[in-house]
Coordinates of C-alpha atoms in Angstrom, one line a residue:
M658 CA -47.6 -54.8 23.0
R659 CA -48.7 -53.5 19.7
K660 CA -45.8 -52.4 17.4
R661 CA -45.8 -48.7 16.5
Q662 CA -46.6 -47.8 12.9
Y663 CA -44.3 -45.1 11.6
D664 CA -45.3 -42.6 8.9
E665 CA -43.8 -39.6 7.1
D666 CA -44.3 -37.3 10.1
D667 CA -41.7 -39.2 12.0
V668 CA -39.0 -38.6 9.5
R669 CA -37.3 -35.2 9.2
V670 CA -36.8 -34.4 5.5
R671 CA -34.4 -31.6 4.6
P672 CA -35.9 -29.3 2.0
G673 CA -34.4 -29.3 -1.4
K674 CA -32.1 -26.4 -2.6
G675 CA -34.8 -25.2 -4.9
S676 CA -37.6 -25.1 -2.3
R677 CA -36.5 -21.8 -0.8
P678 CA -34.6 -19.6 -3.2
R679 CA -32.2 -17.1 -1.6
T680 CA -33.2 -13.5 -1.9
R681 CA -31.1 -11.1 -3.8
V682 CA -32.0 -8.3 -1.3
R683 CA -29.2 -7.6 1.0
P684 CA -29.4 -5.4 4.2
A685 CA -28.4 -1.8 3.6
H686 CA -26.7 -1.6 7.0
D687 CA -27.7 2.0 7.5
E688 CA -26.7 1.7 11.1
A689 CA -23.1 0.8 10.3
V690 CA -20.3 3.1 11.6
E691 CA -17.3 4.2 9.6
G692 CA -13.9 2.7 10.5
F693 CA -10.3 3.0 9.4
V694 CA -8.3 -0.3 9.2
V695 CA -5.0 0.2 11.1
A696 CA -3.8 -3.4 11.3
V697 CA -4.6 -6.9 9.9
D698 CA -3.7 -10.1 11.7
R699 CA -4.9 -13.6 10.6
G700 CA -8.4 -12.6 9.5
R701 CA -8.9 -10.1 12.3
Y702 CA -9.0 -6.4 11.4
T703 CA -8.2 -3.7 14.0
C704 CA -10.2 -0.6 13.0
L705 CA -10.4 2.9 14.4
V706 CA -13.9 4.3 14.8
G707 CA -15.1 7.7 15.9
A708 CA -14.1 11.3 15.1
G709 CA -10.9 12.2 13.4
I710 CA -10.3 9.2 11.2
P711 CA -8.9 9.8 7.7
R712 CA -11.3 10.5 4.9
I713 CA -11.2 10.6 1.1
D714 CA -12.2 13.5 -1.1
G715 CA -15.6 13.3 -2.6
D716 CA -14.3 12.5 -6.1
G717 CA -12.9 9.2 -4.8
Q718 CA -9.3 10.4 -5.1
A719 CA -6.8 10.0 -2.3
A720 CA -6.8 13.2 -0.2
R721 CA -3.6 15.1 -0.5
R722 CA -4.3 16.4 3.0
V723 CA -5.9 14.2 5.6
K724 CA -9.3 15.5 6.6
G725 CA -10.2 15.1 10.3
S726 CA -6.8 15.2 11.8
A727 CA -6.4 14.5 15.5
R728 CA -5.4 18.1 16.1
R729 CA -9.0 19.1 15.1
S730 CA -10.9 16.4 16.9
G731 CA -10.6 14.8 20.3
K732 CA -9.0 11.4 20.6
D733 CA -11.3 10.6 23.5
D734 CA -14.2 10.0 21.0
R735 CA -12.3 7.3 19.2
T736 CA -12.2 3.5 19.8
L737 CA -10.1 0.6 18.5
V738 CA -12.5 -2.2 17.4
V739 CA -11.5 -5.7 16.4
A740 CA -13.7 -7.0 13.5
M741 CA -14.0 -9.8 11.1
K742 CA -15.0 -9.8 7.5
A743 CA -18.7 -10.4 6.8
R744 CA -19.5 -13.5 4.7
E745 CA -21.3 -11.5 2.0
L746 CA -18.0 -9.7 1.1
G747 CA -16.8 -13.0 -0.3
R748 CA -13.1 -13.0 -1.4
K749 CA -12.9 -9.2 -1.4
G750 CA -9.7 -8.3 0.3
I751 CA -9.3 -5.8 3.1
V752 CA -6.0 -4.1 3.7
V753 CA -4.5 -1.5 6.0
G754 CA -5.8 2.0 5.0
D755 CA -9.2 0.8 3.9
R756 CA -12.3 2.8 5.0
V757 CA -14.9 0.3 6.0
A758 CA -18.5 0.1 7.4
I759 CA -18.8 -1.9 10.7
V760 CA -21.8 -3.3 12.5
G761 CA -22.2 -5.2 15.7
D762 CA -20.4 -4.5 19.0
V763 CA -18.2 -1.4 18.3
T764 CA -17.5 -0.6 22.0
G765 CA -14.0 -2.0 21.7
R766 CA -14.4 -3.9 25.0
P767 CA -12.2 -7.0 25.5
D768 CA -13.5 -10.2 24.0
T769 CA -15.9 -8.4 21.6
L770 CA -16.0 -8.9 17.8
A771 CA -17.6 -6.6 15.2
R772 CA -18.3 -7.3 11.6
I773 CA -17.1 -5.4 8.5
V774 CA -20.0 -5.3 6.0
R775 CA -18.7 -2.9 3.4
V776 CA -15.4 -1.6 2.0
E777 CA -15.7 2.0 0.8
E778 CA -14.4 3.2 -2.5
R779 CA -10.6 3.4 -2.5
G780 CA -8.7 6.6 -3.5
S781 CA -5.6 4.6 -4.3
M782 CA -4.2 1.1 -4.0
L783 CA -0.5 0.3 -3.7
R784 CA 0.1 -3.2 -5.0
R785 CA 2.8 -5.6 -6.2
S786 CA 3.0 -9.1 -7.6
A787 CA 5.1 -11.9 -6.0
D788 CA 7.6 -11.8 -9.0
D789 CA 7.7 -10.8 -12.6
T790 CA 6.1 -14.1 -13.8
D791 CA 3.1 -13.8 -11.5
D792 CA 0.4 -11.5 -12.8
I793 CA -1.7 -11.8 -9.6
E794 CA -1.9 -8.4 -7.9
R795 CA -1.2 -8.4 -4.2
P796 CA -2.6 -5.3 -2.5
I797 CA -0.3 -3.7 0.1
V798 CA -2.0 -0.5 1.4
A799 CA -5.1 1.4 0.4
N800 CA -5.8 5.1 0.3
A801 CA -2.2 6.3 0.8
D802 CA -1.3 9.5 -1.0
Q803 CA 2.5 9.4 -0.6
L804 CA 5.0 6.6 -1.0
V805 CA 8.1 7.1 1.0
I806 CA 10.9 4.9 -0.5
V807 CA 13.4 4.3 2.3
T808 CA 16.9 3.3 1.2
A809 CA 20.2 3.3 3.0
L810 CA 23.2 5.0 1.5
A811 CA 25.4 2.3 3.0
D812 CA 25.1 -0.9 5.2
P813 CA 23.3 -2.2 3.2
P814 CA 24.3 -0.4 0.0
P815 CA 21.5 1.2 -2.1
R816 CA 19.8 -0.8 -4.8
P817 CA 18.7 1.6 -7.5
R818 CA 16.9 -1.2 -9.4
M819 CA 14.6 -1.8 -6.4
I820 CA 14.1 2.0 -6.1
D821 CA 13.1 2.1 -9.8
R822 CA 10.5 -0.6 -9.4
M823 CA 9.0 1.1 -6.4
L824 CA 8.7 4.3 -8.4
V825 CA 6.9 2.4 -11.1
A826 CA 4.5 1.1 -8.4
A827 CA 3.9 4.7 -7.2
F828 CA 3.2 5.9 -10.8
D829 CA 0.8 2.9 -11.3
A830 CA -1.1 3.8 -8.0
D831 CA -1.0 7.6 -8.7
I832 CA 0.7 8.2 -5.4
D833 CA 3.3 10.9 -4.9
P834 CA 6.8 9.4 -4.4
L835 CA 9.3 10.6 -1.8
L836 CA 12.9 9.3 -1.6
C837 CA 14.2 9.0 2.0
L838 CA 18.0 8.4 2.1
T839 CA 19.1 7.1 5.5
K840 CA 22.6 6.5 7.0
A841 CA 24.0 9.6 5.4
D842 CA 26.7 9.6 8.1
L843 CA 28.2 6.5 6.4
A844 CA 28.1 7.7 2.7
A845 CA 27.4 10.8 0.7
P846 CA 24.0 11.0 -1.1
D847 CA 25.2 13.0 -4.1
E848 CA 25.6 10.1 -6.6
L849 CA 22.2 8.6 -5.8
V850 CA 20.5 12.0 -5.8
S851 CA 21.9 12.8 -9.2
L852 CA 20.5 9.5 -10.6
Y853 CA 16.9 10.5 -9.8
E854 CA 17.2 14.3 -10.4
P855 CA 15.9 14.0 -14.0
L856 CA 12.7 12.4 -12.7
G857 CA 12.0 15.3 -10.3
V858 CA 11.5 12.9 -7.4
P859 CA 11.7 14.9 -4.1
Y860 CA 14.1 13.5 -1.4
V861 CA 15.1 14.0 2.2
V862 CA 18.5 12.9 3.7
V863 CA 18.7 11.5 7.2
E864 CA 21.7 10.6 9.3
K865 CA 22.0 9.0 12.7
G866 CA 21.1 11.4 15.5
S867 CA 20.0 14.2 13.2
P868 CA 16.6 15.9 13.6
L869 CA 13.8 14.8 11.3
G870 CA 12.3 18.2 10.8
E871 CA 12.2 18.0 6.9
L872 CA 10.8 14.5 6.9
R873 CA 8.1 15.4 9.5
E874 CA 7.0 18.3 7.3
R875 CA 6.8 16.1 4.3
V876 CA 4.6 13.5 6.0
S877 CA 2.5 15.9 8.1
D878 CA -1.3 15.8 7.4
R879 CA -0.8 13.0 4.8
I880 CA -1.2 9.2 4.6
S881 CA 2.3 8.0 3.8
V882 CA 3.4 4.4 3.4
L883 CA 7.0 3.5 4.1
V884 CA 8.5 0.8 1.9
G885 CA 12.1 -0.5 1.5
H886 CA 14.1 -3.6 1.8
S887 CA 15.2 -4.9 5.2
G888 CA 17.9 -3.1 7.2
V889 CA 17.4 0.4 5.7
G890 CA 16.0 1.9 9.0
K891 CA 12.3 2.1 8.4
S892 CA 11.4 0.9 11.9
T893 CA 14.0 3.4 13.4
L894 CA 12.3 6.2 11.5
V895 CA 8.9 5.2 12.6
N896 CA 10.0 5.1 16.3
A897 CA 11.4 8.6 15.9
L898 CA 8.3 10.0 14.2
V899 CA 5.9 8.2 16.5
P900 CA 7.5 7.9 20.0
D901 CA 5.1 5.3 21.4
A902 CA 5.2 3.1 18.2
R903 CA 7.9 0.7 19.7
R904 CA 8.5 -1.0 16.4
A905 CA 11.2 -3.7 16.6
V906 CA 14.6 -2.9 15.0
S907 CA 17.5 -5.1 14.0
H908 CA 21.0 -4.9 12.5
V909 CA 22.3 -5.8 9.1
N910 CA 23.9 -9.2 8.7
A911 CA 27.6 -8.8 8.3
V912 CA 27.9 -11.8 6.1
T913 CA 25.0 -11.4 3.7
G914 CA 24.7 -7.6 3.8
R915 CA 21.0 -7.9 4.3
G916 CA 18.7 -6.9 7.1
R917 CA 16.4 -9.2 9.0
H918 CA 12.6 -8.7 8.7
T919 CA 11.5 -7.1 12.0
S920 CA 8.1 -5.7 10.9
T921 CA 5.9 -8.7 10.2
S922 CA 2.8 -6.9 9.1
A923 CA 1.7 -3.5 7.9
V924 CA 0.4 -1.1 10.6
A925 CA -1.0 2.5 10.4
L926 CA 0.3 4.9 13.1
E927 CA -0.9 8.4 13.7
L928 CA 1.6 11.2 13.8
P929 CA 1.5 13.6 16.8
E930 CA 1.5 16.6 14.3
G931 CA -1.4 15.1 12.3
G932 CA -1.4 12.6 9.5
W933 CA -0.6 8.9 9.3
I934 CA 2.3 6.7 8.4
I935 CA 2.0 3.1 7.4
D936 CA 5.0 0.9 8.2
T937 CA 5.3 -2.2 6.0
P938 CA 7.5 -5.3 6.3
G939 CA 10.8 -5.2 4.5
V940 CA 10.7 -6.5 0.9
R941 CA 13.3 -8.3 -1.1
S942 CA 11.4 -8.4 -4.3
F943 CA 8.8 -6.1 -5.9
G944 CA 7.1 -7.8 -8.8
L945 CA 5.6 -5.5 -11.5
A946 CA 3.9 -8.1 -13.7
H947 CA 0.6 -6.3 -13.2
V948 CA 1.9 -2.9 -14.5
A949 CA 1.5 -2.1 -18.2
M950 CA 4.2 -0.2 -20.1
E951 CA 1.7 2.5 -20.9
T952 CA 1.2 3.2 -17.2
V953 CA 4.9 4.0 -16.8
L954 CA 4.9 6.1 -20.0
A955 CA 1.9 8.1 -18.8
A956 CA 4.0 9.4 -15.9
F957 CA 6.1 11.2 -18.5
P958 CA 3.7 13.5 -20.4
D959 CA 6.4 15.0 -22.6
F960 CA 7.5 11.6 -23.9
N961 CA 4.1 10.1 -23.9
E962 CA 3.0 12.6 -26.6
A963 CA 6.0 11.8 -28.7
A964 CA 5.5 8.1 -28.4
V965 CA 2.5 8.2 -30.8
D966 CA 5.0 8.3 -33.6
C967 CA 6.7 5.0 -32.5
P968 CA 6.2 1.9 -34.6
K969 CA 3.6 -0.6 -33.5
G970 CA 4.7 -2.8 -30.7
C971 CA 7.7 -0.5 -29.8
T972 CA 9.2 -1.2 -26.4
H973 CA 10.8 2.2 -26.3
L974 CA 14.1 0.5 -25.4
G975 CA 15.6 -0.3 -28.8
D976 CA 16.3 1.1 -32.2
G977 CA 13.6 2.8 -34.2
C978 CA 12.0 4.4 -31.2
A979 CA 10.5 7.9 -31.9
L980 CA 11.7 9.0 -28.5
D981 CA 15.3 9.1 -29.8
R982 CA 14.2 11.5 -32.5
F983 CA 12.3 13.6 -30.0
V984 CA 15.5 14.1 -28.1
V985 CA 17.7 14.7 -31.1
D986 CA 15.4 17.0 -33.1
G987 CA 13.1 18.3 -30.4
P988 CA 12.9 19.5 -26.8
G989 CA 13.4 16.1 -25.2
D990 CA 15.9 15.9 -22.3
P991 CA 18.4 13.0 -22.8
A992 CA 18.8 12.4 -19.1
R993 CA 15.1 12.2 -18.6
L994 CA 14.8 9.7 -21.5
E995 CA 17.5 7.6 -19.9
S996 CA 15.6 7.6 -16.6
L997 CA 12.4 6.7 -18.4
R998 CA 14.1 3.7 -20.1
R999 CA 15.6 2.6 -16.8
L1000 CA 12.1 2.5 -15.3
L1001 CA 10.8 0.6 -18.3
A1002 CA 13.7 -1.9 -18.1
S1003 CA 13.0 -2.3 -14.3
R1004 CA 9.8 -4.1 -15.2
E1005 CA 11.9 -7.0 -16.5
G1006 CA 14.1 -9.3 -14.6
S1007 CA 15.0 -9.5 -10.9
A1008 CA 14.8 -6.6 -8.5
D1009 CA 18.1 -7.8 -7.0
D1010 CA 20.1 -6.8 -10.2
D1011 CA 21.5 -3.4 -9.4

């Protein structure tokens, strides 16, 4: 039997990397449908598609009133779709509140998976860093227009330094802050309210069993994100505002005085009256390494103008600051300057130092 002679046709040769250059042309995905990310879980994104999803104003800014509320469009036309991030998005992060473009199977049937191919321009982005030595920004929620800072008046006691840091994050994201004081049946709110009165931060007071009429009015037709450390009652508020939310609740540890994390991930929930609230896991630190001092100062237009007379490299916390002269010789409010400096000082050190 004659032995077979092999030649180059019998060997499969993989083409070199340079033999077929990748095209820079990417598909436009004109057929993609618009979605609103309501939950993120281990690389899977639950998105709401159809009529009545929140939209952003044409100038790219977060809408102060949610367009397309459920009261003006039928819920029957909407579907929850589970999607994954397309490879072409690379490392671009997707968070709750993002408006995205989705292709593939958007029927929402079980065992189906769509693909997110584009993240639309964000109107706002609430972010924090792990701590004050980490300058890597960690996005929390996109496109919110109101930050509801939930803090208990007792059990656990309020932590003003943590509140200050959350206010700085709100100013950095250009989001309206709202202070929500819970457990007013255990302690009076007067002292804490007076502390933030010079800043003009609006507030609502809630006690156990009381109606939430004022809070409902504040969050109606808006995209509000609830933040606060564990045990302050965020999940209890969410369950009261959205009856079918069924968010897990827990009690404060009697030994440590801290709450236990019950919300493990951010989730967007639609309010019956219109609008959305985004519940986030409880936080025990709120790093601000990514926030510049100028960002905080810009939230105080009166003092921002006076700061041009400060010496170069002024921290606005010590001697020689022109803001002191602005208060002594001009129209500056001493209480407001003290509040500004408290916020500037909150960018340093630990959030646990009250």
